[in-house]
mmCIF file of C-alpha atoms in Angstrom:
data_model
loop_
_atom_site.group_PDB
_atom_site.id
_atom_site.type_symbol
_atom_site.label_atom_id
_atom_site.label_comp_id
_atom_site.label_asym_id
_atom_site.label_seq_id
_atom_site.Cartn_x
_atom_site.Cartn_y
_atom_site.Cartn_z
ATOM 1 C CA MET K 12 0.000 0.000 0.000
ATOM 2 C CA SER K 13 1.429 3.308 -1.053
ATOM 3 C CA ASP K 14 0.545 5.018 2.233
ATOM 4 C CA ASP K 15 2.388 2.388 4.261
ATOM 5 C CA THR K 16 6.009 3.162 3.541
ATOM 6 C CA LEU K 17 9.079 2.014 5.401
ATOM 7 C CA THR K 18 10.949 4.976 6.835
ATOM 8 C CA ILE K 19 14.530 4.685 8.064
ATOM 9 C CA ALA K 20 16.423 7.796 9.137
ATOM 10 C CA GLY K 21 13.878 9.992 7.357
ATOM 11 C CA ARG K 22 14.146 8.155 4.040
ATOM 12 C CA SER K 23 11.062 6.353 2.738
ATOM 13 C CA PHE K 24 10.872 3.103 0.811
ATOM 14 C CA GLY K 25 7.818 1.613 -0.862
ATOM 15 C CA SER K 26 9.162 -1.914 -0.389
ATOM 16 C CA ARG K 27 9.736 -3.503 2.993
ATOM 17 C CA LEU K 28 12.035 -6.137 1.548
ATOM 18 C CA ILE K 29 15.746 -5.363 1.790
ATOM 19 C CA MET K 30 17.734 -7.693 -0.400
ATOM 20 C CA GLY K 31 21.286 -8.929 -0.298
ATOM 21 C CA THR K 32 23.287 -9.785 -3.377
ATOM 22 C CA GLY K 33 25.464 -12.606 -2.078
ATOM 23 C CA GLY K 34 25.170 -16.164 -3.310
ATOM 24 C CA ALA K 35 23.648 -15.584 -6.744
ATOM 25 C CA PRO K 36 25.135 -17.780 -9.463
ATOM 26 C CA SER K 37 25.417 -14.845 -11.883
ATOM 27 C CA LEU K 38 24.659 -11.158 -12.178
ATOM 28 C CA GLU K 39 21.880 -11.997 -14.653
ATOM 29 C CA VAL K 40 20.117 -14.269 -12.173
ATOM 30 C CA LEU K 41 20.630 -11.691 -9.459
ATOM 31 C CA GLU K 42 19.171 -8.883 -11.542
ATOM 32 C CA GLN K 43 16.053 -10.829 -12.389
ATOM 33 C CA ALA K 44 15.539 -11.747 -8.729
ATOM 34 C CA LEU K 45 16.051 -8.177 -7.543
ATOM 35 C CA ARG K 46 13.496 -6.899 -10.034
ATOM 36 C CA LEU K 47 10.880 -9.423 -9.014
ATOM 37 C CA SER K 48 11.521 -8.856 -5.315
ATOM 38 C CA GLY K 49 10.504 -5.205 -5.696
ATOM 39 C CA THR K 50 13.332 -4.192 -3.362
ATOM 40 C CA GLU K 51 14.460 -0.585 -3.209
ATOM 41 C CA LEU K 52 17.449 -1.087 -0.895
ATOM 42 C CA THR K 53 20.076 -3.780 -1.364
ATOM 43 C CA THR K 54 23.364 -4.672 0.277
ATOM 44 C CA VAL K 55 26.809 -5.110 -1.219
ATOM 45 C CA ALA K 56 30.117 -6.119 0.370
ATOM 46 C CA MET K 57 33.427 -4.294 0.100
ATOM 47 C CA ARG K 58 36.332 -6.361 -1.211
ATOM 48 C CA ARG K 59 39.729 -5.932 -2.850
ATOM 49 C CA ILE K 60 39.304 -4.860 -6.451
ATOM 50 C CA ASN K 61 39.713 -7.618 -9.002
ATOM 51 C CA PRO K 62 40.925 -6.210 -12.347
ATOM 52 C CA ALA K 63 39.657 -9.343 -14.112
ATOM 53 C CA ALA K 64 36.082 -9.035 -12.793
ATOM 54 C CA ARG K 65 33.428 -8.704 -15.482
ATOM 55 C CA GLY K 66 30.301 -6.685 -14.817
ATOM 56 C CA SER K 67 29.526 -4.936 -11.591
ATOM 57 C CA VAL K 68 26.850 -5.361 -8.994
ATOM 58 C CA LEU K 69 26.768 -1.575 -8.700
ATOM 59 C CA GLU K 70 25.705 -1.265 -12.337
ATOM 60 C CA VAL K 71 22.887 -3.743 -11.710
ATOM 61 C CA LEU K 72 21.631 -1.690 -8.769
ATOM 62 C CA GLN K 73 21.954 1.619 -10.609
ATOM 63 C CA ARG K 74 20.017 0.581 -13.687
ATOM 64 C CA ASN K 75 17.223 -0.819 -11.517
ATOM 65 C CA ASN K 76 17.085 2.290 -9.358
ATOM 66 C CA ILE K 77 17.896 0.348 -6.193
ATOM 67 C CA ALA K 78 19.690 2.191 -3.404
ATOM 68 C CA VAL K 79 22.959 0.611 -2.312
ATOM 69 C CA LEU K 80 23.557 -0.394 1.295
ATOM 70 C CA PRO K 81 27.186 -1.380 1.898
ATOM 71 C CA ASN K 82 27.836 -3.902 4.625
ATOM 72 C CA THR K 83 30.846 -4.714 6.748
ATOM 73 C CA ALA K 84 30.628 -8.468 6.226
ATOM 74 C CA GLY K 85 33.775 -10.323 7.158
ATOM 75 C CA CYS K 86 34.765 -7.945 9.961
ATOM 76 C CA PHE K 87 35.585 -9.431 13.358
ATOM 77 C CA THR K 88 36.542 -6.286 15.259
ATOM 78 C CA ALA K 89 35.087 -2.823 15.699
ATOM 79 C CA GLY K 90 38.221 -1.346 14.114
ATOM 80 C CA GLU K 91 37.902 -3.401 10.938
ATOM 81 C CA ALA K 92 34.206 -2.582 10.662
ATOM 82 C CA VAL K 93 34.702 1.158 11.150
ATOM 83 C CA LEU K 94 37.428 1.301 8.492
ATOM 84 C CA THR K 95 35.350 -0.792 6.087
ATOM 85 C CA ALA K 96 32.362 1.526 6.597
ATOM 86 C CA ARG K 97 34.548 4.555 5.913
ATOM 87 C CA LEU K 98 35.912 2.946 2.725
ATOM 88 C CA ALA K 99 32.366 2.161 1.618
ATOM 89 C CA ARG K 100 31.294 5.738 2.242
ATOM 90 C CA GLU K 101 34.196 6.960 0.136
ATOM 91 C CA ALA K 102 33.623 4.451 -2.671
ATOM 92 C CA LEU K 103 29.845 4.575 -2.870
ATOM 93 C CA GLY K 104 28.977 8.051 -1.675
ATOM 94 C CA THR K 105 26.566 6.890 1.013
ATOM 95 C CA ASN K 106 26.763 7.294 4.758
ATOM 96 C CA TRP K 107 24.446 4.317 5.270
ATOM 97 C CA VAL K 108 26.007 1.108 6.485
ATOM 98 C CA LYS K 109 24.728 -2.310 7.419
ATOM 99 C CA LEU K 110 27.047 -2.963 10.327
ATOM 100 C CA GLU K 111 28.199 -6.554 10.775
ATOM 101 C CA VAL K 112 30.809 -7.518 13.340
ATOM 102 C CA VAL K 113 30.827 -11.271 13.787
ATOM 103 C CA ALA K 114 32.483 -13.358 16.460
ATOM 104 C CA ASP K 115 33.620 -16.355 14.429
ATOM 105 C CA GLU K 116 33.234 -17.955 11.011
ATOM 106 C CA ARG K 117 31.452 -21.052 12.254
ATOM 107 C CA THR K 118 28.389 -19.313 13.684
ATOM 108 C CA LEU K 119 28.704 -15.850 12.089
ATOM 109 C CA LEU K 120 26.927 -14.617 15.197
ATOM 110 C CA PRO K 121 27.416 -10.955 16.054
ATOM 111 C CA ASP K 122 30.039 -10.073 18.654
ATOM 112 C CA PRO K 123 27.911 -7.809 20.840
ATOM 113 C CA ILE K 124 30.800 -5.957 22.492
ATOM 114 C CA GLU K 125 32.550 -5.106 19.230
ATOM 115 C CA LEU K 126 29.240 -4.370 17.515
ATOM 116 C CA LEU K 127 28.140 -1.806 20.076
ATOM 117 C CA ASP K 128 31.576 -0.206 20.059
ATOM 118 C CA ALA K 129 31.587 0.092 16.253
ATOM 119 C CA ALA K 130 27.999 1.359 16.180
ATOM 120 C CA GLU K 131 28.760 4.163 18.613
ATOM 121 C CA THR K 132 31.882 5.220 16.700
ATOM 122 C CA LEU K 133 30.094 5.224 13.341
ATOM 123 C CA VAL K 134 27.064 7.136 14.628
ATOM 124 C CA ASP K 135 29.428 9.759 16.022
ATOM 125 C CA ASP K 136 31.121 9.859 12.613
ATOM 126 C CA GLY K 137 27.818 10.724 10.916
ATOM 127 C CA PHE K 138 26.809 7.301 9.623
ATOM 128 C CA VAL K 139 23.282 5.941 9.409
ATOM 129 C CA VAL K 140 23.944 2.639 11.145
ATOM 130 C CA LEU K 141 21.814 -0.462 10.596
ATOM 131 C CA PRO K 142 23.329 -3.137 12.837
ATOM 132 C CA TYR K 143 23.010 -6.877 12.299
ATOM 133 C CA THR K 144 22.461 -7.979 15.879
ATOM 134 C CA ASN K 145 21.573 -10.942 18.024
ATOM 135 C CA ASP K 146 17.893 -11.476 18.823
ATOM 136 C CA ASP K 147 18.640 -9.950 22.209
ATOM 137 C CA PRO K 148 16.188 -7.294 23.425
ATOM 138 C CA VAL K 149 18.784 -5.748 25.734
ATOM 139 C CA LEU K 150 21.412 -5.394 23.016
ATOM 140 C CA ALA K 151 18.787 -4.043 20.612
ATOM 141 C CA ARG K 152 17.917 -1.354 23.150
ATOM 142 C CA LYS K 153 21.565 -0.439 23.661
ATOM 143 C CA LEU K 154 22.131 -0.169 19.905
ATOM 144 C CA GLU K 155 19.149 2.129 19.668
ATOM 145 C CA ASP K 156 20.423 4.162 22.617
ATOM 146 C CA VAL K 157 23.751 4.867 20.883
ATOM 147 C CA GLY K 158 21.867 6.184 17.861
ATOM 148 C CA CYS K 159 21.383 3.326 15.404
ATOM 149 C CA ALA K 160 18.711 4.101 12.793
ATOM 150 C CA ALA K 161 17.270 0.573 12.934
ATOM 151 C CA VAL K 162 18.004 -2.718 14.610
ATOM 152 C CA MET K 163 18.353 -5.892 12.559
ATOM 153 C CA PRO K 164 18.093 -8.985 14.738
ATOM 154 C CA LEU K 165 18.853 -12.404 13.303
ATOM 155 C CA GLY K 166 16.110 -14.977 13.131
ATOM 156 C CA SER K 167 18.708 -17.730 13.023
ATOM 157 C CA PRO K 168 22.306 -17.954 11.797
ATOM 158 C CA ILE K 169 23.213 -16.423 8.427
ATOM 159 C CA GLY K 170 22.453 -18.758 5.556
ATOM 160 C CA SER K 171 20.878 -21.403 7.810
ATOM 161 C CA GLY K 172 17.316 -20.989 6.571
ATOM 162 C CA LEU K 173 16.088 -21.972 10.030
ATOM 163 C CA GLY K 174 13.593 -19.119 10.229
ATOM 164 C CA ILE K 175 12.838 -17.230 13.438
ATOM 165 C CA ARG K 176 14.014 -19.436 16.305
ATOM 166 C CA ASN K 177 12.810 -17.131 19.051
ATOM 167 C CA PRO K 178 9.667 -15.263 18.022
ATOM 168 C CA HIS K 179 9.148 -14.161 21.610
ATOM 169 C CA ASN K 180 12.408 -12.223 21.578
ATOM 170 C CA PHE K 181 11.317 -10.523 18.375
ATOM 171 C CA GLN K 182 8.089 -9.459 20.071
ATOM 172 C CA LEU K 183 10.072 -8.090 23.007
ATOM 173 C CA ILE K 184 12.367 -6.148 20.665
ATOM 174 C CA VAL K 185 9.495 -4.788 18.569
ATOM 175 C CA GLU K 186 7.437 -3.860 21.612
ATOM 176 C CA ARG K 187 10.041 -1.466 22.915
ATOM 177 C CA ALA K 188 11.918 -0.254 19.843
ATOM 178 C CA GLN K 189 11.434 3.320 18.621
ATOM 179 C CA VAL K 190 13.368 2.565 15.439
ATOM 180 C CA PRO K 191 12.456 0.059 12.705
ATOM 181 C CA VAL K 192 13.145 -3.590 13.548
ATOM 182 C CA VAL K 193 14.300 -5.612 10.541
ATOM 183 C CA LEU K 194 14.580 -9.390 10.438
ATOM 184 C CA ASP K 195 18.092 -10.007 9.188
ATOM 185 C CA ALA K 196 19.272 -13.526 8.497
ATOM 186 C CA GLY K 197 17.580 -16.862 8.870
ATOM 187 C CA ALA K 198 14.640 -16.583 6.503
ATOM 188 C CA GLY K 199 14.451 -19.764 4.455
ATOM 189 C CA THR K 200 11.122 -19.429 2.718
ATOM 190 C CA ALA K 201 8.146 -17.140 2.354
ATOM 191 C CA SER K 202 6.424 -18.073 5.610
ATOM 192 C CA ASP K 203 9.490 -16.954 7.576
ATOM 193 C CA ALA K 204 9.302 -13.503 6.016
ATOM 194 C CA ALA K 205 5.561 -13.320 6.619
ATOM 195 C CA LEU K 206 6.001 -14.320 10.261
ATOM 196 C CA ALA K 207 8.586 -11.588 10.796
ATOM 197 C CA MET K 208 6.168 -8.991 9.507
ATOM 198 C CA GLU K 209 3.283 -10.439 11.542
ATOM 199 C CA LEU K 210 5.458 -10.107 14.636
ATOM 200 C CA GLY K 211 5.769 -6.408 13.913
ATOM 201 C CA CYS K 212 9.037 -6.140 12.064
ATOM 202 C CA ALA K 213 9.185 -3.071 9.830
ATOM 203 C CA ALA K 214 11.063 -4.940 7.108
ATOM 204 C CA VAL K 215 12.811 -8.163 6.185
ATOM 205 C CA MET K 216 16.391 -8.445 4.946
ATOM 206 C CA LEU K 217 17.436 -11.610 3.150
ATOM 207 C CA ALA K 218 19.741 -12.907 0.473
ATOM 208 C CA THR K 219 20.483 -16.624 0.594
ATOM 209 C CA ALA K 220 16.830 -17.686 0.699
ATOM 210 C CA VAL K 221 16.439 -16.137 -2.738
ATOM 211 C CA THR K 222 19.865 -16.347 -4.346
ATOM 212 C CA ARG K 223 20.359 -20.015 -3.495
ATOM 213 C CA ALA K 224 16.762 -21.135 -4.085
ATOM 214 C CA GLN K 225 16.295 -23.544 -6.968
ATOM 215 C CA HIS K 226 14.490 -20.749 -8.806
ATOM 216 C CA PRO K 227 15.747 -17.443 -7.405
ATOM 217 C CA ALA K 228 13.343 -15.270 -9.394
ATOM 218 C CA LEU K 229 10.309 -17.243 -8.213
ATOM 219 C CA MET K 230 11.455 -17.100 -4.609
ATOM 220 C CA ALA K 231 12.075 -13.370 -4.918
ATOM 221 C CA GLU K 232 8.497 -12.918 -6.009
ATOM 222 C CA ALA K 233 7.297 -15.155 -3.189
ATOM 223 C CA MET K 234 9.231 -13.070 -0.667
ATOM 224 C CA ARG K 235 7.737 -9.855 -1.992
ATOM 225 C CA HIS K 236 4.234 -11.219 -1.526
ATOM 226 C CA ALA K 237 5.102 -12.708 1.869
ATOM 227 C CA VAL K 238 6.391 -9.407 3.208
ATOM 228 C CA GLU K 239 3.334 -7.595 1.906
ATOM 229 C CA ALA K 240 0.949 -10.220 3.281
ATOM 230 C CA GLY K 241 2.649 -10.329 6.652
ATOM 231 C CA ARG K 242 2.587 -6.559 6.903
ATOM 232 C CA LEU K 243 -1.113 -6.411 6.067
ATOM 233 C CA ALA K 244 -1.851 -9.152 8.590
ATOM 234 C CA HIS K 245 0.066 -7.276 11.267
ATOM 235 C CA ARG K 246 -1.866 -4.104 10.591
ATOM 236 C CA ALA K 247 -5.131 -6.002 10.446
ATOM 237 C CA GLY K 248 -4.634 -7.454 13.923
ATOM 238 C CA ARG K 249 -4.836 -11.219 14.210
ATOM 239 C CA ILE K 250 -7.421 -13.046 16.319
ATOM 240 C CA PRO K 251 -6.301 -14.361 19.697
ATOM 241 C CA ARG K 252 -5.226 -17.995 19.803
ATOM 242 C CA ARG K 253 -7.764 -20.244 21.569
ATOM 243 C CA PHE K 254 -7.397 -23.714 22.988
ATOM 244 C CA HIS K 255 -10.908 -24.762 21.929
ATOM 245 C CA ALA K 256 -12.965 -24.181 18.825
ATOM 246 C CA GLU K 257 -15.230 -21.208 18.536
ATOM 247 C CA ALA K 258 -17.985 -21.466 15.949
ATOM 248 C CA SER K 259 -18.274 -18.626 13.506
ATOM 249 C CA SER K 260 -21.805 -19.656 12.447
ATOM 250 C CA PRO K 261 -24.545 -18.834 14.949
ATOM 251 C CA MET K 262 -26.164 -21.706 16.856
ATOM 252 C CA ALA K 263 -29.419 -19.730 17.150
ATOM 253 C CA GLY K 264 -31.988 -20.188 14.400
ATOM 254 C CA ARG K 265 -31.044 -23.709 13.401
ATOM 255 C CA ALA K 266 -33.758 -25.901 11.831
ATOM 256 C CA GLU K 267 -35.275 -28.582 14.043
ATOM 257 C CA LEU K 268 -34.398 -31.823 12.243
ATOM 258 C CA ASP K 269 -34.780 -35.511 13.046
ATOM 259 C CA PRO K 270 -31.147 -36.557 13.457
ATOM 260 C CA GLU K 271 -31.991 -40.055 12.078
ATOM 261 C CA ALA K 272 -33.734 -38.922 8.881
ATOM 262 C CA PRO K 273 -33.307 -38.939 6.005
ATOM 263 C CA ALA K 274 -31.575 -42.322 6.243
ATOM 264 C CA PHE K 275 -28.412 -42.725 4.162
ATOM 265 C CA MET E 6 89.010 6.277 -3.430
ATOM 266 C CA THR E 7 85.915 5.222 -5.237
ATOM 267 C CA PRO E 8 82.834 7.365 -4.862
ATOM 268 C CA PRO E 9 80.033 5.825 -2.771
ATOM 269 C CA ALA E 10 77.731 3.754 -4.905
ATOM 270 C CA THR E 11 74.452 5.483 -5.520
ATOM 271 C CA PRO E 12 71.748 3.311 -7.053
ATOM 272 C CA VAL E 13 70.459 4.736 -10.297
ATOM 273 C CA THR E 14 66.869 3.886 -9.437
ATOM 274 C CA ALA E 15 66.026 3.300 -5.834
ATOM 275 C CA THR E 16 62.792 1.406 -5.241
ATOM 276 C CA LEU E 17 60.245 1.320 -2.484
ATOM 277 C CA ALA E 18 58.790 -1.951 -1.252
ATOM 278 C CA ILE E 19 55.073 -1.601 -0.643
ATOM 279 C CA ARG E 20 52.078 -3.938 -0.457
ATOM 280 C CA VAL E 21 49.025 -3.473 -2.673
ATOM 281 C CA ASN E 22 46.009 -5.533 -1.689
ATOM 282 C CA GLY E 23 48.320 -7.916 0.106
ATOM 283 C CA ASP E 24 50.768 -8.372 -2.782
ATOM 284 C CA PRO E 25 54.363 -7.151 -2.458
ATOM 285 C CA ARG E 26 55.297 -4.503 -5.020
ATOM 286 C CA LEU E 27 58.371 -2.457 -5.874
ATOM 287 C CA VAL E 28 57.697 1.098 -7.045
ATOM 288 C CA ALA E 29 59.814 4.121 -7.852
ATOM 289 C CA PRO E 30 60.139 6.837 -5.234
ATOM 290 C CA GLY E 31 57.516 9.487 -5.777
ATOM 291 C CA THR E 32 54.919 6.995 -6.988
ATOM 292 C CA THR E 33 51.490 8.218 -5.971
ATOM 293 C CA LEU E 34 48.445 6.382 -4.774
ATOM 294 C CA ALA E 35 46.627 7.531 -7.925
ATOM 295 C CA GLU E 36 49.170 5.695 -10.092
ATOM 296 C CA VAL E 37 48.838 2.483 -8.113
ATOM 297 C CA VAL E 38 45.041 2.590 -8.279
ATOM 298 C CA ALA E 39 45.120 3.327 -12.018
ATOM 299 C CA GLU E 40 46.963 0.069 -12.631
ATOM 300 C CA LEU E 41 44.024 -1.848 -11.186
ATOM 301 C CA SER E 42 41.062 0.143 -12.419
ATOM 302 C CA SER E 43 40.092 3.112 -14.510
ATOM 303 C CA ALA E 44 36.581 3.319 -13.057
ATOM 304 C CA PRO E 45 35.686 6.914 -12.230
ATOM 305 C CA SER E 46 33.830 5.950 -9.051
ATOM 306 C CA GLY E 47 32.989 3.007 -6.848
ATOM 307 C CA ILE E 48 36.519 2.546 -5.527
ATOM 308 C CA ALA E 49 38.078 3.495 -2.214
ATOM 309 C CA ALA E 50 41.646 3.298 -1.001
ATOM 310 C CA ALA E 51 43.304 3.173 2.379
ATOM 311 C CA VAL E 52 46.983 3.553 3.195
ATOM 312 C CA ASN E 53 48.015 1.941 6.467
ATOM 313 C CA GLU E 54 44.421 1.759 7.709
ATOM 314 C CA THR E 55 43.613 5.379 6.869
ATOM 315 C CA VAL E 56 41.097 6.186 4.139
ATOM 316 C CA VAL E 57 42.510 8.519 1.500
ATOM 317 C CA PRO E 58 39.765 10.413 -0.358
ATOM 318 C CA ARG E 59 39.868 10.094 -4.137
ATOM 319 C CA GLY E 60 40.662 13.796 -4.479
ATOM 320 C CA ALA E 61 43.889 13.302 -2.538
ATOM 321 C CA TRP E 62 45.166 10.230 -4.394
ATOM 322 C CA SER E 63 47.369 12.124 -6.855
ATOM 323 C CA ALA E 64 48.955 14.146 -4.060
ATOM 324 C CA THR E 65 49.642 11.088 -1.907
ATOM 325 C CA ALA E 66 53.207 9.885 -2.452
ATOM 326 C CA LEU E 67 53.816 6.387 -1.178
ATOM 327 C CA ALA E 68 56.512 5.504 1.328
ATOM 328 C CA ALA E 69 58.441 2.307 1.972
ATOM 329 C CA ASP E 70 56.416 -0.411 3.700
ATOM 330 C CA ASP E 71 53.094 1.298 3.003
ATOM 331 C CA ARG E 72 50.170 -1.106 3.009
ATOM 332 C CA ILE E 73 47.572 -0.105 0.458
ATOM 333 C CA GLU E 74 44.076 -1.518 0.278
ATOM 334 C CA ILE E 75 41.968 -0.758 -2.797
ATOM 335 C CA LEU E 76 38.376 -1.906 -2.479
ATOM 336 C CA THR E 77 35.169 -1.898 -4.480
ATOM 337 C CA ALA E 78 31.633 -3.190 -4.050
ATOM 338 C CA VAL E 79 30.971 -6.865 -4.800
ATOM 339 C CA GLN E 80 28.019 -9.205 -4.352
ATOM 340 C CA GLY E 81 27.473 -9.832 -0.675
ATOM 341 C CA GLY E 82 25.164 -9.705 2.303
#
């Protein structure tokens, strides 16, 4: 719905699906998936330039009018992440950064101490900081307190496709946050994205679920619909869960019938 | 007495994206970047963990043991 835009740091987006670009088998497949996802904001990583590389992910984003969101993937310390963010700002002309500071390669879980340190430094340096964080309500609050423009808790480890392992924590984060809460990592299929939105997330960020699906373009389209459906359901207000059935048809006014007739 | 030997061309040992390189004294960051890419944007460079803005590349002379990182955006995240 056009009147239900996602707003981060004063900037509005018609789509609530933030895409990543990692994992796609080719730029052609990626471009088709990005188009069908409807995304308006998409992440890239910063790496050493390869003179032999053909094509550029930046060109794909530019010609599809998708805003670029550099990340700090691969950083293990606050220092590495801050320098990577500054290089991205210089290279791409944006002060937005998806801040990732992970603890180890096996889990790729955020290192909360380094993350908070980097977030504070980058906010002070004028960045719009979108941190990839644990699904920890306390850490989410602290990231917001140091000035992050959104918080992006993980549903489950990056690339795992395990969905949202702790929906209750998401509810706790959403309940208190004054900035947008974005599911980041863990979505495996459309229902995961829909659930995130139903829980009150402002947006969903994903890459692997689409780029490594058997049919990336189809999954991109599925994710777009899932995010929209989940958002609508959240706004609509779901019914409370009940242990027992509750009839929706009235009992009053039923016909008086002989339960034994007609005989079958 | 023979005059002290002065090398005709002294060289500086630097590292560019992790690779060892020998360059002539006075070589600038702009020249090193130009060998890797001619793209007018989308590239950033750091010397010894300090970002050097594009506008300062041609005025940045490299010194021995400088570590240069030249990055661009790739698929990720």
